[in-house]
mmCIF file of C-alpha atoms in Angstrom:
data_model
loop_
_atom_site.group_PDB
_atom_site.id
_atom_site.type_symbol
_atom_site.label_atom_id
_atom_site.label_comp_id
_atom_site.label_asym_id
_atom_site.label_seq_id
_atom_site.Cartn_x
_atom_site.Cartn_y
_atom_site.Cartn_z
ATOM 1 C CA MET V 153 23.861 -6.861 7.449
ATOM 2 C CA ASP V 154 25.623 -3.510 7.145
ATOM 3 C CA LEU V 155 24.184 -0.136 8.242
ATOM 4 C CA ARG V 156 23.068 0.814 4.725
ATOM 5 C CA GLU V 157 21.058 -2.396 4.367
ATOM 6 C CA VAL V 158 19.494 -1.890 7.798
ATOM 7 C CA SER V 159 18.624 1.698 6.842
ATOM 8 C CA ASP V 160 17.149 0.605 3.491
ATOM 9 C CA ARG V 161 15.010 -2.062 5.135
ATOM 10 C CA LEU V 162 13.712 0.374 7.753
ATOM 11 C CA GLU V 163 12.877 3.003 5.127
ATOM 12 C CA ILE V 164 11.058 0.461 2.940
ATOM 13 C CA ASN V 165 9.051 -0.775 5.923
ATOM 14 C CA GLU V 166 8.191 2.853 6.697
ATOM 15 C CA ILE V 167 6.913 3.378 3.135
ATOM 16 C CA LEU V 168 4.704 0.278 3.429
ATOM 17 C CA ALA V 169 3.324 1.463 6.787
ATOM 18 C CA ARG V 170 2.713 4.989 5.468
ATOM 19 C CA TYR V 171 0.715 3.474 2.590
ATOM 20 C CA CYS V 172 -1.669 1.881 5.105
ATOM 21 C CA HIS V 173 -2.046 5.082 7.136
ATOM 22 C CA ALA V 174 -2.549 7.235 4.045
ATOM 23 C CA LEU V 175 -5.427 5.027 2.887
ATOM 24 C CA ASP V 176 -7.086 4.843 6.293
ATOM 25 C CA ARG V 177 -6.859 8.624 6.694
ATOM 26 C CA GLN V 178 -7.809 9.145 3.047
ATOM 27 C CA ASP V 179 -4.782 11.409 2.811
ATOM 28 C CA TRP V 180 -4.383 11.426 -0.955
ATOM 29 C CA PRO V 181 -1.331 13.740 -1.154
ATOM 30 C CA ALA V 182 0.483 11.434 1.308
ATOM 31 C CA PHE V 183 -0.678 8.421 -0.740
ATOM 32 C CA ARG V 184 0.691 9.861 -3.996
ATOM 33 C CA ALA V 185 4.015 10.800 -2.334
ATOM 34 C CA LEU V 186 4.811 7.112 -1.709
ATOM 35 C CA PHE V 187 5.137 6.293 -5.408
ATOM 36 C CA ALA V 188 7.651 6.931 -8.149
ATOM 37 C CA PRO V 189 6.165 9.258 -10.810
ATOM 38 C CA ASP V 190 5.833 6.434 -13.371
ATOM 39 C CA ALA V 191 4.672 3.723 -10.940
ATOM 40 C CA LYS V 192 2.700 0.845 -12.404
ATOM 41 C CA MET V 193 -0.293 -0.447 -10.471
ATOM 42 C CA ASP V 194 -2.233 -3.705 -10.771
ATOM 43 C CA PHE V 195 -5.293 -3.864 -8.537
ATOM 44 C CA ALA V 196 -7.252 -6.218 -10.821
ATOM 45 C CA ALA V 197 -7.370 -9.037 -8.235
ATOM 46 C CA PHE V 198 -10.186 -7.205 -6.425
ATOM 47 C CA GLY V 199 -11.804 -5.530 -9.412
ATOM 48 C CA GLY V 200 -9.611 -2.444 -9.426
ATOM 49 C CA PRO V 201 -7.638 -0.883 -12.250
ATOM 50 C CA VAL V 202 -4.378 -1.773 -13.907
ATOM 51 C CA GLY V 203 -2.645 1.511 -14.638
ATOM 52 C CA THR V 204 -1.239 4.486 -12.801
ATOM 53 C CA VAL V 205 -1.321 5.724 -9.212
ATOM 54 C CA ALA V 206 -3.953 8.264 -10.324
ATOM 55 C CA ASP V 207 -6.096 5.401 -11.671
ATOM 56 C CA VAL V 208 -5.904 3.550 -8.353
ATOM 57 C CA GLU V 209 -6.620 6.720 -6.384
ATOM 58 C CA ALA V 210 -9.679 7.416 -8.544
ATOM 59 C CA HIS V 211 -10.873 3.868 -7.816
ATOM 60 C CA LEU V 212 -10.166 3.943 -4.066
ATOM 61 C CA ARG V 213 -11.528 7.428 -3.250
ATOM 62 C CA PRO V 214 -15.224 6.523 -3.605
ATOM 63 C CA VAL V 215 -14.729 3.075 -2.051
ATOM 64 C CA LEU V 216 -13.071 4.420 1.095
ATOM 65 C CA GLY V 217 -15.297 7.491 1.114
ATOM 66 C CA SER V 218 -18.405 5.318 1.291
ATOM 67 C CA ILE V 219 -17.430 3.406 4.439
ATOM 68 C CA LYS V 220 -17.221 4.433 8.076
ATOM 69 C CA GLY V 221 -13.605 3.347 8.416
ATOM 70 C CA SER V 222 -10.850 0.968 7.469
ATOM 71 C CA GLU V 223 -7.676 -0.347 9.021
ATOM 72 C CA HIS V 224 -5.053 -1.494 6.538
ATOM 73 C CA ILE V 225 -2.555 -3.764 8.268
ATOM 74 C CA ALA V 226 0.591 -4.877 6.427
ATOM 75 C CA THR V 227 2.645 -7.613 8.027
ATOM 76 C CA THR V 228 5.126 -10.433 7.376
ATOM 77 C CA VAL V 229 7.137 -8.154 5.102
ATOM 78 C CA ILE V 230 10.030 -9.674 3.189
ATOM 79 C CA ILE V 231 12.439 -7.461 1.277
ATOM 80 C CA ASP V 232 15.040 -8.423 -1.317
ATOM 81 C CA LEU V 233 17.527 -5.605 -1.921
ATOM 82 C CA ASP V 234 19.602 -5.139 -5.066
ATOM 83 C CA GLY V 235 21.436 -1.816 -4.881
ATOM 84 C CA ASP V 236 18.965 0.968 -5.659
ATOM 85 C CA ARG V 237 16.132 -1.468 -6.402
ATOM 86 C CA ALA V 238 14.149 -3.747 -4.101
ATOM 87 C CA GLN V 239 11.304 -6.213 -4.171
ATOM 88 C CA ALA V 240 8.953 -6.623 -1.233
ATOM 89 C CA ARG V 241 6.061 -8.905 -0.416
ATOM 90 C CA SER V 242 3.695 -8.267 2.462
ATOM 91 C CA ALA V 243 0.474 -9.735 3.730
ATOM 92 C CA ALA V 244 -2.370 -7.298 4.262
ATOM 93 C CA ILE V 245 -5.461 -7.640 6.397
ATOM 94 C CA VAL V 246 -8.070 -4.941 5.865
ATOM 95 C CA PRO V 247 -11.125 -4.677 8.093
ATOM 96 C CA MET V 248 -13.612 -2.214 6.605
ATOM 97 C CA THR V 249 -16.663 -1.015 8.502
ATOM 98 C CA ARG V 250 -19.777 0.329 6.871
ATOM 99 C CA LEU V 251 -22.905 1.767 8.421
ATOM 100 C CA LEU V 252 -26.075 -0.187 7.603
ATOM 101 C CA ASP V 253 -29.456 1.396 6.914
ATOM 102 C CA ASP V 254 -30.684 0.474 10.406
ATOM 103 C CA GLY V 255 -27.765 2.364 11.985
ATOM 104 C CA SER V 256 -25.804 -0.723 12.915
ATOM 105 C CA GLU V 257 -22.297 -1.401 11.695
ATOM 106 C CA HIS V 258 -20.959 -4.286 9.631
ATOM 107 C CA THR V 259 -17.253 -5.039 9.374
ATOM 108 C CA ALA V 260 -15.891 -7.137 6.524
ATOM 109 C CA PHE V 261 -12.336 -8.450 6.375
ATOM 110 C CA ILE V 262 -10.246 -8.745 3.229
ATOM 111 C CA GLY V 263 -6.920 -10.539 3.101
ATOM 112 C CA LEU V 264 -4.410 -10.070 0.304
ATOM 113 C CA TRP V 265 -0.751 -9.892 -0.605
ATOM 114 C CA TYR V 266 1.056 -6.854 -1.932
ATOM 115 C CA GLU V 267 3.928 -7.557 -4.299
ATOM 116 C CA ASP V 268 6.019 -4.414 -4.717
ATOM 117 C CA GLU V 269 8.974 -3.146 -6.639
ATOM 118 C CA LEU V 270 10.727 -0.175 -5.083
ATOM 119 C CA THR V 271 13.433 2.184 -6.269
ATOM 120 C CA ARG V 272 15.734 4.552 -4.440
ATOM 121 C CA THR V 273 15.128 8.151 -5.571
ATOM 122 C CA ALA V 274 16.612 11.499 -4.531
ATOM 123 C CA GLU V 275 13.680 11.722 -2.060
ATOM 124 C CA GLY V 276 14.233 8.198 -0.679
ATOM 125 C CA TRP V 277 12.669 4.841 -1.466
ATOM 126 C CA ARG V 278 9.449 4.909 -3.512
ATOM 127 C CA ILE V 279 7.111 2.201 -4.779
ATOM 128 C CA SER V 280 7.630 1.796 -8.535
ATOM 129 C CA ALA V 281 5.141 -1.068 -9.004
ATOM 130 C CA ARG V 282 2.435 -2.519 -6.751
ATOM 131 C CA THR V 283 0.312 -5.586 -7.423
ATOM 132 C CA GLN V 284 -2.534 -6.909 -5.284
ATOM 133 C CA VAL V 285 -2.663 -10.714 -5.117
ATOM 134 C CA ARG V 286 -5.588 -12.723 -3.756
#
């Protein structure tokens, strides 16, 4: 593995980690910054939209806004590099906690895979397509 490949892999892993943090902080400008302008999204596996980053954001804002907190965890990342393009697959575990009417908390866990296509841009690596897989 040469230094460029090591650098590419680190930057891609950073993008995937920043995605998780952006969602958990509900930092929508940071979320949007992770994607190529024409990124294609497929979140149909869990009832979400197939469309643009804006479509996914519009879907996720009220979902995440209605819960007490979430912790997106991406792990077991594999990356296949091909010049200025890459494919990545990562497992995600997402505990989400909501406040019940009686004041107690309930945490549900969702497990999924993310299948991503990434492209190198002038600003660095960006996600150009993201698909959720059950």
